[in-house]
Amino acid sequence: MYKASCSCRMLERKGILCRHIIWIYSSNGVKTIPDEYVVNRWCKDALRSKSFNCNGDPAEEIDIIDAKQISMSKMWSEVHQTVGIPMGRSKEVVDSFSSLIREFKEKLAPLGSQMSKEQEMVALIGCSTTQEVTIFPPKKSKNKGSGKRLLSSKTKAIALAMKPKRMYQNDN
């Protein structure tokens, strides 16, 4: 339908229509962006990129979300909303709220399992850690400069003035 280009080349650089092209379209009465300028990532039905688990194997497409996962997500949402309640209140309110949470945690302690940190991480992530270290910290480098001081223009002028002048020989 309508083709447009702009000297700012934002469409080519970032894949986004610039304000110049949008202004031209609106001044010409175009109500919708032409399909050739609509990027796939803007759409609801954009394809998801392939995801991998921690072992590097491709993860299967997750079409059906587990009911337990939904309820856990709702629970965490409620926890975060509840913790935000005493924000901006006095220290006494925060302390009493903290003591209520401790009491609630003590009541729930018999329900929780006694798992180590590593076992909790395996349950959360779905795979165990390896004992072999393949990444080492980088070697220490000097990042404070080479130590050579830059000379000021005054110092350069003095050094140039101290230099002996060239002797000319005139063979006439």
Coordinates of N, CA, C and O in Angstrom, one line a residue:
M1 N 0.8 -1.2 0.0 CA 0.0 0.0 0.0 C 0.9 1.2 0.0 O 1.2 1.7 -1.0
Y2 N 1.3 1.7 1.2 CA 2.1 2.9 1.3 C 3.5 2.4 1.7 O 3.7 1.7 2.7
K3 N 4.6 2.9 1.0 CA 5.9 2.6 1.4 C 6.5 3.9 1.9 O 6.3 5.0 1.4
A4 N 7.4 3.7 2.9 CA 8.0 4.9 3.5 C 9.4 4.6 3.9 O 9.7 3.5 4.3
S5 N 10.3 5.6 3.8 CA 11.6 5.5 4.3 C 12.0 6.8 4.9 O 11.4 7.8 4.6
C6 N 13.0 6.8 5.8 CA 13.4 8.0 6.4 C 14.9 8.1 6.5 O 15.6 7.0 6.6
S7 N 15.5 9.3 6.5 CA 16.9 9.4 6.6 C 17.5 9.0 7.9 O 18.7 8.8 8.0
C8 N 16.7 9.0 9.0 CA 17.2 8.6 10.3 C 17.5 7.1 10.4 O 18.2 6.6 11.2
R9 N 16.9 6.3 9.5 CA 17.1 4.9 9.3 C 16.8 4.1 10.6 O 17.5 3.1 10.8
M10 N 15.9 4.5 11.4 CA 15.6 3.8 12.6 C 14.9 2.5 12.3 O 15.2 1.5 13.1
L11 N 14.1 2.4 11.3 CA 13.5 1.1 10.9 C 14.6 0.1 10.5 O 14.5 -1.0 11.0
E12 N 15.6 0.5 9.8 CA 16.7 -0.4 9.5 C 17.6 -0.8 10.7 O 18.0 -1.9 10.8
R13 N 17.8 0.2 11.5 CA 18.7 0.0 12.7 C 18.1 -0.8 13.8 O 18.6 -1.8 14.3
K14 N 16.8 -0.4 14.2 CA 16.2 -1.0 15.4 C 15.0 -1.8 15.1 O 14.4 -2.5 15.9
G15 N 14.5 -1.7 13.9 CA 13.2 -2.4 13.5 C 12.0 -1.7 14.0 O 10.9 -2.4 14.2
I16 N 12.1 -0.4 14.3 CA 10.9 0.3 14.8 C 10.6 1.5 13.9 O 11.6 2.2 13.5
L17 N 9.4 1.7 13.6 CA 9.0 2.9 12.8 C 9.4 4.2 13.6 O 9.0 4.3 14.8
C18 N 10.0 5.1 12.9 CA 10.4 6.4 13.6 C 9.2 7.3 13.6 O 8.2 7.1 12.9
R19 N 9.3 8.4 14.4 CA 8.2 9.3 14.5 C 7.9 10.1 13.2 O 6.8 10.5 12.9
H20 N 9.0 10.2 12.3 CA 8.8 10.9 11.1 C 7.9 10.1 10.1 O 7.0 10.7 9.5
I21 N 8.1 8.8 10.0 CA 7.2 8.0 9.2 C 5.8 7.9 9.7 O 4.8 8.0 9.0
I22 N 5.7 7.8 11.0 CA 4.4 7.8 11.6 C 3.6 9.1 11.4 O 2.4 9.1 11.1
W23 N 4.4 10.2 11.5 CA 3.7 11.5 11.2 C 3.3 11.6 9.7 O 2.2 12.1 9.5
I24 N 4.1 11.1 8.8 CA 3.7 11.1 7.4 C 2.5 10.2 7.2 O 1.5 10.7 6.5
Y25 N 2.4 9.0 7.8 CA 1.2 8.2 7.7 C 0.0 8.9 8.2 O -1.1 8.9 7.6
S26 N 0.1 9.5 9.4 CA -1.1 10.1 10.0 C -1.5 11.3 9.3 O -2.7 11.6 9.1
S27 N -0.6 12.1 8.7 CA -1.0 13.2 7.9 C -1.6 12.8 6.6 O -2.4 13.6 6.0
N28 N -1.3 11.6 6.1 CA -2.0 11.1 4.8 C -3.2 10.3 5.1 O -3.8 9.8 4.2
G29 N -3.6 10.2 6.4 CA -4.9 9.6 6.7 C -4.8 8.1 6.9 O -5.8 7.4 6.9
V30 N -3.6 7.5 7.0 CA -3.4 6.1 7.1 C -3.7 5.7 8.6 O -3.0 6.3 9.5
K31 N -4.6 4.8 8.9 CA -5.0 4.5 10.3 C -4.3 3.3 10.8 O -4.2 3.2 12.0
T32 N -3.8 2.4 10.0 CA -3.1 1.2 10.5 C -1.7 1.2 9.9 O -1.5 1.6 8.7
I33 N -0.8 0.6 10.6 CA 0.6 0.4 10.1 C 0.5 -0.7 9.1 O 0.0 -1.8 9.3
P34 N 1.1 -0.6 7.9 CA 1.2 -1.6 6.9 C 1.9 -2.9 7.5 O 2.8 -2.8 8.3
D35 N 1.4 -4.1 7.0 CA 1.9 -5.3 7.5 C 3.4 -5.5 7.4 O 4.0 -6.2 8.2
E36 N 4.0 -5.0 6.3 CA 5.4 -5.1 6.1 C 6.3 -4.5 7.2 O 7.4 -4.8 7.4
Y37 N 5.7 -3.5 7.9 CA 6.4 -2.8 9.0 C 6.1 -3.4 10.4 O 6.7 -2.9 11.3
V38 N 5.2 -4.3 10.5 CA 4.8 -4.9 11.8 C 5.8 -6.0 12.0 O 5.9 -7.0 11.3
V39 N 6.6 -5.9 13.1 CA 7.6 -6.9 13.4 C 6.9 -8.0 14.2 O 6.0 -7.8 15.0
N40 N 7.4 -9.3 14.0 CA 6.8 -10.4 14.6 C 6.8 -10.3 16.2 O 5.9 -10.8 16.8
R41 N 7.8 -9.7 16.7 CA 7.9 -9.7 18.2 C 6.8 -8.8 18.8 O 6.6 -8.8 20.0
W42 N 6.1 -8.0 18.0 CA 5.1 -7.2 18.6 C 3.8 -7.9 18.7 O 2.9 -7.5 19.4
C43 N 3.6 -9.0 18.0 CA 2.4 -9.8 17.9 C 2.2 -10.7 19.1 O 3.1 -11.2 19.7
K44 N 0.9 -11.0 19.4 CA 0.6 -11.9 20.5 C 1.0 -13.3 20.2 O 1.4 -14.1 21.0
D45 N 0.9 -13.7 18.9 CA 1.3 -15.0 18.5 C 2.7 -15.2 18.0 O 3.0 -16.1 17.3
A46 N 3.6 -14.3 18.6 CA 5.0 -14.4 18.2 C 5.6 -15.8 18.7 O 5.2 -16.2 19.8
L47 N 6.4 -16.4 18.0 CA 7.0 -17.7 18.3 C 7.9 -17.5 19.5 O 8.7 -16.6 19.5
R48 N 7.8 -18.4 20.4 CA 8.8 -18.4 21.5 C 10.1 -19.0 21.1 O 10.1 -19.9 20.3
S49 N 11.1 -18.4 21.7 CA 12.4 -19.0 21.3 C 12.6 -20.3 22.1 O 12.0 -20.5 23.2
K50 N 13.4 -21.1 21.6 CA 13.6 -22.4 22.2 C 14.3 -22.3 23.6 O 15.3 -21.5 23.7
S51 N 13.8 -23.0 24.6 CA 14.4 -22.9 25.9 C 15.2 -24.2 26.2 O 14.9 -25.2 25.7
F52 N 16.2 -24.0 27.1 CA 17.0 -25.2 27.5 C 17.0 -25.3 29.0 O 16.9 -24.3 29.7
N53 N 17.1 -26.5 29.4 CA 17.2 -26.7 30.9 C 18.7 -26.6 31.3 O 19.5 -26.3 30.5
C54 N 19.0 -26.8 32.6 CA 20.3 -26.5 33.1 C 21.4 -27.4 32.5 O 22.6 -27.2 32.6
N55 N 21.0 -28.6 32.0 CA 22.0 -29.5 31.4 C 22.3 -29.2 30.0 O 23.1 -29.8 29.3
G56 N 21.6 -28.2 29.4 CA 21.8 -27.8 28.0 C 20.9 -28.6 27.0 O 21.0 -28.4 25.8
D57 N 20.0 -29.4 27.5 CA 19.1 -30.2 26.7 C 17.9 -29.3 26.4 O 17.4 -28.5 27.2
P58 N 17.4 -29.4 25.1 CA 16.2 -28.6 24.8 C 15.0 -29.0 25.7 O 14.7 -30.2 25.9
A59 N 14.3 -28.0 26.3 CA 13.2 -28.3 27.1 C 12.0 -28.4 26.2 O 11.8 -27.8 25.2
E60 N 11.0 -29.3 26.6 CA 9.8 -29.5 25.8 C 9.0 -28.3 25.9 O 9.0 -27.5 26.9
E61 N 8.1 -28.1 24.9 CA 7.2 -27.0 25.0 C 6.2 -27.2 26.1 O 5.7 -28.3 26.3
I62 N 6.0 -26.2 26.9 CA 5.1 -26.3 28.1 C 3.7 -25.7 27.6 O 3.6 -24.5 27.6
D63 N 2.8 -26.6 27.3 CA 1.5 -26.1 26.9 C 0.5 -26.1 28.0 O -0.3 -25.2 28.2
I64 N 0.6 -27.1 28.9 CA -0.3 -27.2 30.0 C 0.5 -27.0 31.3 O 1.5 -27.6 31.5
I65 N 0.0 -26.0 32.0 CA 0.7 -25.6 33.2 C 0.1 -26.4 34.4 O -1.1 -26.6 34.5
D66 N 0.9 -27.0 35.2 CA 0.5 -27.8 36.3 C -0.3 -27.0 37.3 O 0.0 -25.8 37.5
A67 N -1.4 -27.6 37.8 CA -2.3 -26.9 38.8 C -1.5 -26.5 40.0 O -1.8 -25.5 40.6
K68 N -0.6 -27.4 40.4 CA 0.2 -27.1 41.6 C 1.1 -25.8 41.4 O 1.2 -25.0 42.2
Q69 N 1.6 -25.7 40.2 CA 2.5 -24.6 39.8 C 1.6 -23.3 39.8 O 2.1 -22.2 40.3
I70 N 0.4 -23.4 39.4 CA -0.5 -22.2 39.4 C -0.8 -21.8 40.8 O -0.7 -20.6 41.2
S71 N -1.1 -22.7 41.7 CA -1.4 -22.4 43.1 C -0.2 -21.8 43.8 O -0.3 -20.9 44.6
M72 N 1.0 -22.4 43.5 CA 2.3 -21.9 44.1 C 2.5 -20.5 43.6 O 2.9 -19.6 44.4
S73 N 2.3 -20.2 42.4 CA 2.5 -18.8 41.9 C 1.5 -17.8 42.5 O 1.9 -16.7 42.9
K74 N 0.3 -18.2 42.7 CA -0.7 -17.4 43.4 C -0.3 -17.2 44.9 O -0.4 -16.1 45.4
M75 N 0.2 -18.2 45.5 CA 0.7 -18.1 46.9 C 1.8 -17.1 47.0 O 1.8 -16.3 47.9
W76 N 2.8 -17.2 46.1 CA 3.9 -16.3 46.2 C 3.5 -14.9 45.9 O 4.0 -13.9 46.5
S77 N 2.5 -14.7 45.0 CA 2.0 -13.3 44.8 C 1.3 -12.8 46.1 O 1.5 -11.6 46.4
E78 N 0.6 -13.6 46.8 CA -0.1 -13.2 48.0 C 1.0 -12.9 49.1 O 0.9 -11.9 49.8
V79 N 2.1 -13.7 49.1 CA 3.1 -13.4 50.1 C 3.8 -12.1 49.8 O 4.0 -11.3 50.8
H80 N 4.1 -11.8 48.6 CA 4.7 -10.5 48.2 C 3.8 -9.3 48.5 O 4.3 -8.3 49.0
Q81 N 2.5 -9.5 48.3 CA 1.6 -8.4 48.5 C 1.5 -8.2 50.1 O 1.4 -7.1 50.5
T82 N 1.5 -9.3 50.8 CA 1.4 -9.2 52.3 C 2.6 -8.5 52.9 O 2.5 -7.7 53.8
V83 N 3.8 -8.9 52.4 CA 5.0 -8.3 52.9 C 5.0 -6.8 52.7 O 5.6 -6.1 53.4
G84 N 4.4 -6.4 51.6 CA 4.4 -4.9 51.2 C 3.5 -4.1 52.1 O 3.5 -2.9 52.0
I85 N 2.6 -4.7 52.9 CA 1.6 -4.0 53.7 C 2.3 -3.0 54.7 O 1.9 -1.8 54.7
P86 N 3.3 -3.4 55.4 CA 3.8 -2.4 56.4 C 4.8 -1.4 55.8 O 5.4 -0.6 56.6
M87 N 4.9 -1.3 54.5 CA 5.8 -0.3 53.9 C 5.3 1.1 54.3 O 4.2 1.4 54.2
G88 N 6.3 1.9 54.7 CA 6.0 3.3 55.0 C 5.3 3.5 56.4 O 4.9 4.6 56.8
R89 N 5.2 2.5 57.2 CA 4.6 2.5 58.5 C 5.7 2.7 59.5 O 6.9 2.6 59.2
S90 N 5.3 2.8 60.8 CA 6.3 3.0 61.9 C 7.1 1.7 62.2 O 6.7 0.6 61.8
K91 N 8.2 1.8 62.9 CA 9.0 0.7 63.3 C 8.2 -0.3 64.1 O 8.4 -1.5 63.9
E92 N 7.3 0.1 65.0 CA 6.6 -0.8 65.8 C 5.7 -1.7 65.0 O 5.5 -2.9 65.2
V93 N 5.0 -1.1 64.0 CA 4.1 -1.8 63.1 C 5.0 -2.9 62.3 O 4.5 -4.1 62.2
V94 N 6.1 -2.5 61.8 CA 7.0 -3.4 61.1 C 7.5 -4.6 62.0 O 7.4 -5.7 61.7
D95 N 7.8 -4.2 63.3 CA 8.3 -5.3 64.2 C 7.1 -6.2 64.6 O 7.3 -7.4 64.7
S96 N 5.9 -5.7 64.8 CA 4.8 -6.6 65.1 C 4.5 -7.5 63.9 O 4.1 -8.7 64.1
F97 N 4.5 -6.9 62.7 CA 4.3 -7.7 61.5 C 5.3 -8.8 61.4 O 5.0 -9.9 61.0
S98 N 6.6 -8.5 61.7 CA 7.7 -9.5 61.6 C 7.5 -10.6 62.6 O 7.7 -11.7 62.3
S99 N 7.0 -10.2 63.8 CA 6.8 -11.3 64.8 C 5.6 -12.2 64.4 O 5.6 -13.4 64.6
L100 N 4.6 -11.6 63.8 CA 3.5 -12.4 63.2 C 4.0 -13.4 62.2 O 3.6 -14.6 62.2
I101 N 4.8 -13.0 61.3 CA 5.4 -13.9 60.3 C 6.2 -15.0 60.9 O 6.1 -16.1 60.5
R102 N 7.0 -14.6 62.0 CA 7.8 -15.7 62.7 C 6.9 -16.7 63.3 O 7.2 -17.9 63.2
E103 N 5.8 -16.3 64.0 CA 4.9 -17.2 64.6 C 4.3 -18.1 63.5 O 4.1 -19.3 63.7
F104 N 3.9 -17.5 62.4 CA 3.3 -18.3 61.3 C 4.3 -19.3 60.8 O 4.0 -20.5 60.5
K105 N 5.5 -18.9 60.7 CA 6.6 -19.8 60.2 C 6.8 -21.0 61.1 O 7.0 -22.1 60.7
E106 N 6.8 -20.7 62.4 CA 6.9 -21.7 63.4 C 5.8 -22.8 63.4 O 6.0 -23.9 63.6
K107 N 4.6 -22.3 63.1 CA 3.4 -23.2 63.0 C 3.6 -24.1 61.7 O 3.1 -25.2 61.7
L108 N 4.2 -23.5 60.7 CA 4.3 -24.3 59.5 C 5.5 -25.2 59.5 O 5.7 -26.0 58.6
A109 N 6.4 -25.1 60.4 CA 7.7 -25.8 60.5 C 7.5 -27.3 60.4 O 8.2 -28.0 59.7
P110 N 6.5 -27.9 61.1 CA 6.3 -29.4 61.0 C 5.9 -29.8 59.6 O 6.2 -31.0 59.2
L111 N 5.2 -28.9 58.8 CA 4.8 -29.3 57.5 C 5.9 -29.4 56.5 O 5.9 -30.1 55.6
G112 N 6.9 -28.5 56.7 CA 8.1 -28.4 55.8 C 9.0 -29.6 55.9 O 9.1 -30.2 57.0
S113 N 9.6 -30.0 54.8 CA 10.6 -31.1 54.9 C 12.0 -30.5 55.3 O 12.3 -29.4 55.1
Q114 N 12.8 -31.4 55.8 CA 14.1 -31.0 56.3 C 15.1 -31.3 55.1 O 15.8 -32.3 55.1
M115 N 15.1 -30.4 54.2 CA 16.0 -30.6 53.0 C 17.2 -29.7 53.1 O 17.1 -28.6 53.7
S116 N 18.3 -30.1 52.6 CA 19.5 -29.3 52.6 C 19.4 -28.2 51.5 O 18.5 -28.3 50.7
K117 N 20.3 -27.2 51.5 CA 20.2 -26.2 50.5 C 20.4 -26.8 49.1 O 19.7 -26.4 48.2
E118 N 21.3 -27.8 49.0 CA 21.5 -28.4 47.7 C 20.3 -29.1 47.2 O 19.9 -29.1 46.0
Q119 N 19.6 -29.9 48.1 CA 18.4 -30.6 47.8 C 17.3 -29.6 47.4 O 16.5 -29.9 46.5
E120 N 17.2 -28.5 48.1 CA 16.2 -27.5 47.7 C 16.4 -27.0 46.3 O 15.5 -26.8 45.5
M121 N 17.7 -26.7 46.0 CA 18.0 -26.2 44.7 C 17.7 -27.2 43.6 O 17.3 -26.9 42.5
V122 N 18.0 -28.5 43.9 CA 17.7 -29.6 42.9 C 16.2 -29.7 42.7 O 15.7 -29.8 41.6
A123 N 15.4 -29.5 43.8 CA 14.0 -29.6 43.6 C 13.5 -28.4 42.9 O 12.5 -28.5 42.1
L124 N 14.1 -27.2 43.1 CA 13.6 -26.0 42.4 C 14.0 -26.0 40.9 O 13.2 -25.7 40.1
I125 N 15.3 -26.3 40.6 CA 15.8 -26.2 39.3 C 15.5 -27.5 38.5 O 15.1 -27.4 37.3
G126 N 15.6 -28.6 39.1 CA 15.3 -29.8 38.4 C 16.6 -30.6 38.0 O 16.5 -31.6 37.3
C127 N 17.7 -30.1 38.3 CA 19.0 -30.9 38.1 C 20.0 -30.6 39.1 O 19.9 -29.6 39.8
S128 N 21.0 -31.5 39.3 CA 22.0 -31.3 40.3 C 23.2 -30.6 39.8 O 23.4 -30.4 38.6
T129 N 24.0 -30.1 40.7 CA 25.2 -29.4 40.4 C 26.3 -30.4 40.1 O 26.3 -31.5 40.6
T130 N 27.3 -30.0 39.3 CA 28.4 -30.8 39.0 C 29.6 -30.4 40.0 O 29.7 -29.3 40.4
Q131 N 30.4 -31.4 40.3 CA 31.5 -31.1 41.2 C 32.8 -30.5 40.4 O 33.6 -29.9 41.0
E132 N 32.8 -30.7 39.1 CA 33.9 -30.2 38.3 C 33.7 -28.8 37.9 O 32.7 -28.3 37.4
V133 N 34.8 -28.0 38.2 CA 34.7 -26.5 37.9 C 35.4 -26.3 36.6 O 36.5 -26.7 36.3
T134 N 34.6 -25.7 35.7 CA 35.1 -25.5 34.3 C 35.4 -24.0 34.1 O 36.0 -23.7 33.1
I135 N 35.0 -23.1 35.0 CA 35.2 -21.7 34.8 C 36.1 -21.2 35.9 O 35.8 -21.4 37.1
F136 N 37.1 -20.5 35.6 CA 38.0 -20.0 36.6 C 38.0 -18.5 36.5 O 37.7 -17.9 35.5
P137 N 38.4 -17.9 37.6 CA 38.4 -16.4 37.6 C 39.4 -15.9 36.7 O 40.4 -16.5 36.5
P138 N 39.2 -14.7 36.1 CA 40.2 -14.2 35.1 C 41.5 -13.7 35.8 O 41.5 -13.5 37.0
K139 N 42.6 -13.7 35.1 CA 43.8 -13.2 35.6 C 43.7 -11.8 36.0 O 43.1 -11.0 35.3
K140 N 44.4 -11.4 37.0 CA 44.4 -10.0 37.4 C 45.1 -9.1 36.4 O 46.2 -9.5 35.9
S141 N 44.6 -8.0 36.1 CA 45.2 -7.1 35.1 C 45.3 -5.7 35.7 O 44.7 -5.3 36.6
K142 N 46.3 -5.0 35.0 CA 46.5 -3.6 35.4 C 45.5 -2.8 34.7 O 45.4 -2.8 33.5
N143 N 44.7 -2.0 35.4 CA 43.7 -1.1 34.7 C 43.8 0.3 35.2 O 42.9 1.1 35.0
K144 N 45.0 0.7 35.7 CA 45.2 2.0 36.1 C 46.0 2.9 35.1 O 46.5 3.9 35.4
G145 N 46.2 2.4 33.9 CA 47.0 3.1 32.9 C 48.4 2.6 32.9 O 48.8 1.7 33.6
S146 N 49.2 3.1 31.9 CA 50.5 2.6 31.7 C 51.6 3.2 32.6 O 52.7 2.8 32.6
G147 N 51.2 4.3 33.3 CA 52.2 5.0 34.2 C 52.9 6.1 33.5 O 53.7 6.8 34.1
K148 N 52.7 6.3 32.2 CA 53.4 7.4 31.5 C 52.5 8.6 31.7 O 51.3 8.7 31.4
R149 N 53.2 9.7 32.1 CA 52.5 11.0 32.4 C 52.5 11.8 31.1 O 53.5 11.9 30.4
L150 N 51.3 12.4 30.9 CA 51.2 13.3 29.7 C 51.8 14.6 30.0 O 51.7 15.2 31.1
L151 N 52.6 15.2 29.1 CA 53.3 16.4 29.3 C 52.4 17.6 29.0 O 51.6 17.5 28.0
S152 N 52.5 18.7 29.7 CA 51.7 19.8 29.4 C 52.3 20.6 28.3 O 53.5 20.4 27.9
S153 N 51.6 21.5 27.7 CA 52.1 22.2 26.5 C 53.2 23.1 26.9 O 54.2 23.4 26.2
K154 N 53.2 23.6 28.2 CA 54.3 24.5 28.7 C 55.6 23.6 28.8 O 56.7 24.1 28.3
T155 N 55.5 22.4 29.3 CA 56.7 21.6 29.4 C 57.2 21.2 28.1 O 58.5 21.2 27.8
K156 N 56.3 20.9 27.1 CA 56.8 20.6 25.7 C 57.5 21.8 25.1 O 58.5 21.6 24.4
A157 N 57.0 23.0 25.4 CA 57.6 24.2 24.8 C 59.0 24.4 25.4 O 60.0 24.8 24.6
I158 N 59.2 24.2 26.7 CA 60.5 24.4 27.3 C 61.5 23.4 26.8 O 62.6 23.7 26.5
A159 N 61.0 22.1 26.6 CA 61.9 21.1 26.0 C 62.3 21.4 24.6 O 63.5 21.2 24.2
L160 N 61.4 22.0 23.8 CA 61.7 22.3 22.5 C 62.7 23.5 22.4 O 63.6 23.5 21.5
A161 N 62.6 24.4 23.3 CA 63.5 25.6 23.4 C 64.9 25.2 23.8 O 65.9 25.8 23.4
M162 N 65.0 24.1 24.6 CA 66.3 23.7 25.1 C 67.0 22.9 24.0 O 68.2 22.7 24.1
K163 N 66.3 22.4 23.0 CA 66.9 21.6 21.9 C 67.9 22.5 21.1 O 67.5 23.6 20.8
P164 N 69.0 22.0 20.7 CA 69.9 22.8 19.9 C 69.4 23.1 18.6 O 68.7 22.2 18.0
K165 N 69.7 24.3 18.1 CA 69.2 24.7 16.8 C 70.0 24.0 15.7 O 71.2 23.7 15.9
R166 N 69.4 23.9 14.5 CA 70.1 23.3 13.4 C 71.0 24.3 12.8 O 70.7 25.4 12.6
M167 N 72.2 23.8 12.4 CA 73.2 24.6 11.8 C 73.1 24.5 10.3 O 73.2 23.4 9.8
Y168 N 73.1 25.7 9.6 CA 73.0 25.6 8.2 C 74.4 26.0 7.6 O 75.1 26.9 8.1
Q169 N 74.7 25.3 6.5 CA 75.9 25.7 5.8 C 75.5 26.2 4.4 O 74.7 25.6 3.7
N170 N 76.0 27.3 4.1 CA 75.7 27.9 2.9 C 76.9 27.8 1.9 O 77.9 28.3 2.1
D171 N 76.7 27.0 0.9 CA 77.8 26.8 -0.1 C 77.7 27.6 -1.3 O 77.5 27.1 -2.4
N172 N 77.7 28.9 -1.2 CA 77.6 29.8 -2.4 C 78.9 30.2 -2.8 O 79.9 30.6 -2.4

